[in-house]
mmCIF file of C-alpha atoms in Angstrom:
data_model
loop_
_atom_site.group_PDB
_atom_site.id
_atom_site.type_symbol
_atom_site.label_atom_id
_atom_site.label_comp_id
_atom_site.label_asym_id
_atom_site.label_seq_id
_atom_site.Cartn_x
_atom_site.Cartn_y
_atom_site.Cartn_z
ATOM 1 C CA UNK D 1 11.494 -43.531 -51.013
ATOM 2 C CA UNK D 2 14.353 -43.054 -48.521
ATOM 3 C CA UNK D 3 16.795 -40.129 -48.655
ATOM 4 C CA UNK D 4 19.301 -40.114 -45.801
ATOM 5 C CA UNK D 5 17.273 -40.116 -42.540
ATOM 6 C CA UNK D 6 14.006 -39.186 -44.270
ATOM 7 C CA UNK D 7 11.364 -41.328 -45.942
ATOM 8 C CA UNK D 8 9.060 -39.695 -48.487
ATOM 9 C CA UNK D 9 5.511 -40.951 -48.994
ATOM 10 C CA UNK D 10 3.480 -39.875 -52.031
ATOM 11 C CA UNK D 11 -0.001 -40.686 -53.307
ATOM 12 C CA UNK D 12 -2.112 -43.764 -52.704
ATOM 13 C CA UNK D 13 -5.833 -44.433 -52.757
ATOM 14 C CA UNK D 14 -8.399 -43.813 -50.046
ATOM 15 C CA UNK D 15 -12.129 -44.430 -50.405
ATOM 16 C CA UNK D 16 -11.941 -44.299 -54.200
ATOM 17 C CA UNK D 17 -9.964 -41.046 -54.238
ATOM 18 C CA UNK D 18 -6.482 -40.852 -55.778
ATOM 19 C CA UNK D 19 -4.312 -38.918 -53.325
ATOM 20 C CA UNK D 20 -1.684 -36.318 -54.235
ATOM 21 C CA UNK D 21 -0.361 -35.816 -50.711
ATOM 22 C CA UNK D 22 3.341 -35.809 -49.861
ATOM 23 C CA UNK D 23 4.435 -36.761 -46.345
ATOM 24 C CA UNK D 24 7.917 -36.975 -44.838
ATOM 25 C CA UNK D 25 8.883 -39.388 -42.058
ATOM 26 C CA UNK D 26 11.872 -38.232 -39.997
ATOM 27 C CA UNK D 27 13.587 -41.379 -38.680
ATOM 28 C CA UNK D 28 15.488 -40.619 -35.476
ATOM 29 C CA UNK D 29 18.812 -42.278 -34.592
ATOM 30 C CA UNK D 30 18.245 -45.880 -33.596
ATOM 31 C CA UNK D 31 14.694 -45.686 -34.996
ATOM 32 C CA UNK D 32 13.399 -45.491 -31.390
ATOM 33 C CA UNK D 33 11.097 -42.629 -32.329
ATOM 34 C CA UNK D 34 10.088 -41.033 -35.618
ATOM 35 C CA UNK D 35 8.123 -37.952 -36.653
ATOM 36 C CA UNK D 36 5.618 -37.499 -39.497
ATOM 37 C CA UNK D 37 5.347 -34.070 -41.096
ATOM 38 C CA UNK D 38 3.317 -32.635 -43.976
ATOM 39 C CA UNK D 39 5.840 -30.390 -45.788
ATOM 40 C CA UNK D 40 5.087 -27.291 -47.815
ATOM 41 C CA UNK D 41 5.632 -27.907 -51.525
ATOM 42 C CA UNK D 42 6.690 -25.634 -54.360
ATOM 43 C CA UNK D 43 5.813 -26.003 -58.019
ATOM 44 C CA UNK D 44 2.700 -27.534 -59.583
ATOM 45 C CA UNK D 45 1.717 -30.968 -58.273
ATOM 46 C CA UNK D 46 0.767 -33.771 -60.694
ATOM 47 C CA UNK D 47 -2.664 -35.421 -60.444
ATOM 48 C CA UNK D 48 -3.151 -37.809 -57.537
ATOM 49 C CA UNK D 49 -2.427 -41.485 -58.146
ATOM 50 C CA UNK D 50 -1.827 -44.942 -56.735
ATOM 51 C CA UNK D 51 -0.013 -48.092 -57.936
ATOM 52 C CA UNK D 52 2.748 -45.885 -59.375
ATOM 53 C CA UNK D 53 6.520 -46.133 -58.969
ATOM 54 C CA UNK D 54 8.884 -43.697 -57.243
ATOM 55 C CA UNK D 55 12.698 -43.817 -57.284
ATOM 56 C CA UNK D 56 15.426 -41.595 -55.852
ATOM 57 C CA UNK D 57 17.830 -40.277 -58.513
ATOM 58 C CA UNK D 58 20.978 -38.132 -58.381
ATOM 59 C CA UNK D 59 21.464 -38.752 -54.697
ATOM 60 C CA UNK D 60 24.613 -36.963 -53.528
ATOM 61 C CA UNK D 61 25.624 -35.564 -56.939
ATOM 62 C CA UNK D 62 26.170 -31.893 -57.830
ATOM 63 C CA UNK D 63 22.475 -31.649 -58.722
ATOM 64 C CA UNK D 64 19.723 -31.762 -56.125
ATOM 65 C CA UNK D 65 18.433 -35.225 -55.345
ATOM 66 C CA UNK D 66 15.048 -35.903 -56.918
ATOM 67 C CA UNK D 67 12.261 -38.460 -56.764
ATOM 68 C CA UNK D 68 11.128 -39.643 -60.198
ATOM 69 C CA UNK D 69 7.493 -40.799 -60.255
ATOM 70 C CA UNK D 70 6.071 -42.765 -63.181
ATOM 71 C CA UNK D 71 2.626 -44.019 -64.165
ATOM 72 C CA UNK D 72 0.048 -45.420 -61.796
ATOM 73 C CA UNK D 73 -3.737 -45.269 -61.518
ATOM 74 C CA UNK D 74 -5.441 -41.884 -61.832
ATOM 75 C CA UNK D 75 -8.915 -40.524 -62.531
ATOM 76 C CA UNK D 76 -10.280 -39.091 -65.768
ATOM 77 C CA UNK D 77 -12.624 -36.084 -66.028
ATOM 78 C CA UNK D 78 -15.616 -38.321 -65.257
ATOM 79 C CA UNK D 79 -14.081 -39.884 -62.147
ATOM 80 C CA UNK D 80 -13.293 -43.230 -63.762
ATOM 81 C CA UNK D 81 -9.908 -44.857 -63.160
ATOM 82 C CA UNK D 82 -7.303 -44.980 -65.899
ATOM 83 C CA UNK D 83 -3.656 -45.956 -66.245
ATOM 84 C CA UNK D 84 -1.177 -43.054 -66.391
ATOM 85 C CA UNK D 85 1.982 -42.694 -68.482
ATOM 86 C CA UNK D 86 3.411 -39.413 -67.215
ATOM 87 C CA UNK D 87 6.679 -38.704 -65.399
ATOM 88 C CA UNK D 88 6.777 -36.276 -62.466
ATOM 89 C CA UNK D 89 9.915 -35.023 -60.702
ATOM 90 C CA UNK D 90 9.922 -34.000 -57.029
ATOM 91 C CA UNK D 91 13.167 -32.175 -56.220
ATOM 92 C CA UNK D 92 14.664 -32.301 -52.727
ATOM 93 C CA UNK D 93 17.007 -29.551 -51.678
ATOM 94 C CA UNK D 94 18.548 -28.435 -48.401
ATOM 95 C CA UNK D 95 17.895 -24.976 -47.015
ATOM 96 C CA UNK D 96 20.487 -23.133 -44.999
ATOM 97 C CA UNK D 97 18.301 -21.298 -42.497
ATOM 98 C CA UNK D 98 15.958 -22.823 -39.932
ATOM 99 C CA UNK D 99 12.729 -20.942 -40.543
ATOM 100 C CA UNK D 100 9.109 -21.997 -40.056
ATOM 101 C CA UNK D 101 8.200 -20.450 -43.396
ATOM 102 C CA UNK D 102 10.626 -22.851 -45.077
ATOM 103 C CA UNK D 103 9.017 -25.847 -43.424
ATOM 104 C CA UNK D 104 11.966 -26.518 -41.089
ATOM 105 C CA UNK D 105 11.701 -29.976 -39.569
ATOM 106 C CA UNK D 106 11.866 -30.439 -35.820
ATOM 107 C CA UNK D 107 12.237 -33.670 -33.967
ATOM 108 C CA UNK D 108 11.414 -35.405 -30.722
ATOM 109 C CA UNK D 109 13.762 -38.014 -29.342
ATOM 110 C CA UNK D 110 14.165 -40.310 -26.391
ATOM 111 C CA UNK D 111 16.739 -39.915 -23.630
ATOM 112 C CA UNK D 112 17.783 -43.129 -21.888
ATOM 113 C CA UNK D 113 18.988 -42.914 -18.272
ATOM 114 C CA UNK D 114 20.728 -45.805 -16.487
ATOM 115 C CA UNK D 115 20.445 -45.972 -12.682
ATOM 116 C CA UNK D 116 23.755 -46.736 -11.007
ATOM 117 C CA UNK D 117 24.016 -50.058 -9.185
ATOM 118 C CA UNK D 118 20.803 -51.573 -10.566
ATOM 119 C CA UNK D 119 21.434 -50.818 -14.245
ATOM 120 C CA UNK D 120 17.730 -50.016 -14.444
ATOM 121 C CA UNK D 121 16.968 -48.097 -17.636
ATOM 122 C CA UNK D 122 14.301 -45.418 -17.823
ATOM 123 C CA UNK D 123 13.271 -43.545 -20.942
ATOM 124 C CA UNK D 124 12.310 -39.910 -21.028
ATOM 125 C CA UNK D 125 10.949 -38.069 -24.003
ATOM 126 C CA UNK D 126 12.503 -34.708 -24.711
ATOM 127 C CA UNK D 127 11.607 -32.142 -27.325
ATOM 128 C CA UNK D 128 14.527 -30.720 -29.284
ATOM 129 C CA UNK D 129 13.870 -27.746 -31.533
ATOM 130 C CA UNK D 130 16.650 -28.414 -33.982
ATOM 131 C CA UNK D 131 16.561 -29.983 -37.405
ATOM 132 C CA UNK D 132 17.387 -33.642 -37.803
ATOM 133 C CA UNK D 133 20.042 -33.258 -40.468
ATOM 134 C CA UNK D 134 19.820 -30.329 -42.832
ATOM 135 C CA UNK D 135 16.368 -28.753 -43.178
ATOM 136 C CA UNK D 136 14.761 -29.926 -46.394
ATOM 137 C CA UNK D 137 12.473 -28.244 -48.901
ATOM 138 C CA UNK D 138 10.545 -29.994 -51.672
ATOM 139 C CA UNK D 139 9.228 -28.721 -54.987
ATOM 140 C CA UNK D 140 7.678 -30.203 -58.111
ATOM 141 C CA UNK D 141 9.957 -29.217 -60.990
ATOM 142 C CA UNK D 142 8.903 -31.196 -64.053
ATOM 143 C CA UNK D 143 6.081 -33.240 -65.495
ATOM 144 C CA UNK D 144 6.094 -34.888 -68.907
ATOM 145 C CA UNK D 145 3.775 -37.097 -70.937
ATOM 146 C CA UNK D 146 4.230 -38.711 -74.343
ATOM 147 C CA UNK D 147 3.625 -36.032 -77.030
ATOM 148 C CA UNK D 148 0.388 -36.769 -78.889
ATOM 149 C CA UNK D 149 0.875 -37.975 -82.454
ATOM 150 C CA UNK D 150 4.660 -37.757 -82.295
ATOM 151 C CA UNK D 151 7.081 -40.591 -83.038
ATOM 152 C CA UNK D 152 8.599 -40.630 -79.576
ATOM 153 C CA UNK D 153 9.768 -43.698 -77.700
ATOM 154 C CA UNK D 154 7.571 -43.774 -74.621
ATOM 155 C CA UNK D 155 6.176 -46.691 -72.594
ATOM 156 C CA UNK D 156 2.480 -47.517 -72.462
ATOM 157 C CA UNK D 157 0.421 -46.156 -69.623
ATOM 158 C CA UNK D 158 0.587 -48.644 -66.777
ATOM 159 C CA UNK D 159 -0.003 -49.424 -63.143
ATOM 160 C CA UNK D 160 1.258 -52.045 -60.673
ATOM 161 C CA UNK D 161 4.640 -52.069 -62.437
ATOM 162 C CA UNK D 162 8.048 -52.083 -60.741
ATOM 163 C CA UNK D 163 10.958 -49.632 -60.987
ATOM 164 C CA UNK D 164 14.412 -49.096 -59.499
ATOM 165 C CA UNK D 165 17.246 -46.581 -59.805
ATOM 166 C CA UNK D 166 20.110 -47.375 -62.185
ATOM 167 C CA UNK D 167 23.255 -45.355 -63.028
ATOM 168 C CA UNK D 168 22.210 -42.705 -60.468
ATOM 169 C CA UNK D 169 20.290 -40.609 -63.018
ATOM 170 C CA UNK D 170 18.152 -43.340 -64.590
ATOM 171 C CA UNK D 171 15.197 -45.503 -63.650
ATOM 172 C CA UNK D 172 14.487 -49.025 -64.922
ATOM 173 C CA UNK D 173 10.786 -49.913 -65.355
ATOM 174 C CA UNK D 174 9.426 -53.408 -65.979
ATOM 175 C CA UNK D 175 5.988 -54.911 -66.465
ATOM 176 C CA UNK D 176 2.684 -53.814 -64.962
ATOM 177 C CA UNK D 177 -0.817 -53.702 -66.425
ATOM 178 C CA UNK D 178 -2.341 -51.607 -69.196
ATOM 179 C CA UNK D 179 -6.071 -52.051 -68.761
ATOM 180 C CA UNK D 180 -6.555 -55.834 -68.821
ATOM 181 C CA UNK D 181 -3.218 -56.409 -70.577
ATOM 182 C CA UNK D 182 -0.283 -57.768 -68.590
ATOM 183 C CA UNK D 183 3.028 -56.247 -69.689
ATOM 184 C CA UNK D 184 6.536 -57.708 -69.991
ATOM 185 C CA UNK D 185 8.388 -54.760 -71.529
ATOM 186 C CA UNK D 186 11.547 -53.179 -70.113
ATOM 187 C CA UNK D 187 12.256 -49.437 -70.239
ATOM 188 C CA UNK D 188 14.946 -47.071 -68.996
ATOM 189 C CA UNK D 189 14.116 -43.427 -68.221
ATOM 190 C CA UNK D 190 16.964 -40.907 -67.931
ATOM 191 C CA UNK D 191 16.975 -37.309 -66.734
ATOM 192 C CA UNK D 192 18.703 -34.688 -68.855
ATOM 193 C CA UNK D 193 21.747 -32.937 -67.385
ATOM 194 C CA UNK D 194 19.678 -29.995 -66.193
ATOM 195 C CA UNK D 195 16.716 -32.143 -65.215
ATOM 196 C CA UNK D 196 14.443 -30.239 -67.619
ATOM 197 C CA UNK D 197 13.518 -33.266 -69.745
ATOM 198 C CA UNK D 198 13.387 -37.049 -69.711
ATOM 199 C CA UNK D 199 14.315 -39.586 -72.356
ATOM 200 C CA UNK D 200 13.024 -43.149 -72.644
ATOM 201 C CA UNK D 201 14.669 -46.123 -74.309
ATOM 202 C CA UNK D 202 13.746 -49.795 -74.510
ATOM 203 C CA UNK D 203 17.026 -51.755 -74.360
ATOM 204 C CA UNK D 204 17.575 -54.954 -76.301
ATOM 205 C CA UNK D 205 17.950 -57.888 -73.911
ATOM 206 C CA UNK D 206 19.457 -61.303 -74.574
ATOM 207 C CA UNK D 207 18.573 -64.519 -72.809
ATOM 208 C CA UNK D 208 15.105 -65.817 -71.959
ATOM 209 C CA UNK D 209 13.004 -62.967 -70.497
ATOM 210 C CA UNK D 210 10.521 -63.568 -67.675
ATOM 211 C CA UNK D 211 6.825 -63.740 -68.610
ATOM 212 C CA UNK D 212 4.539 -60.723 -68.205
ATOM 213 C CA UNK D 213 3.527 -59.787 -64.678
ATOM 214 C CA UNK D 214 2.237 -57.072 -62.348
ATOM 215 C CA UNK D 215 2.551 -56.338 -58.638
ATOM 216 C CA UNK D 216 6.191 -57.481 -58.508
ATOM 217 C CA UNK D 217 9.367 -55.754 -57.291
ATOM 218 C CA UNK D 218 12.714 -54.650 -58.728
#
């Protein structure tokens, strides 16, 4: 998920484990050099997962930008894989002071020098102890699953589905797999005004819908 000059990586699978790591890639101007960092996180992290979706919502609005994660493959108490149906929110917010305790991000960049007469270009690496853009902090702020036994509109647990941001504060989800079942359902997830809750709806669509699928893109 990209937010300004930063790319946020979350989760994945490695040797049978479902990862819950968050990494941030600082992309330098011109993309000539980039920096990976492992940021400090606030809040309570959701269980590790892979084959989930992640979308940036509320980018540039009066609320903090957030990454909305949905579904994916997790592990049960016995270490077996299962499809997930929860929503997790990772909030991104700028901090005003550059302080190591706040996980301030530093960058390395490349200085190009052109030799007069020959136009020969040499590149020198220089370390600059200043943030690339505003320093950023991350915290988990919300996690929700379908209430057990309640008549609540909520999509099936799934993995290998596709999702994209819509209307700035909503995410559209389509397809995926639920166990051995291929899905062709369409859902929209919206954040409440304060970001404290989520609401799902399955819109009515006209026309001829595409057949069920997994591993696609939106």
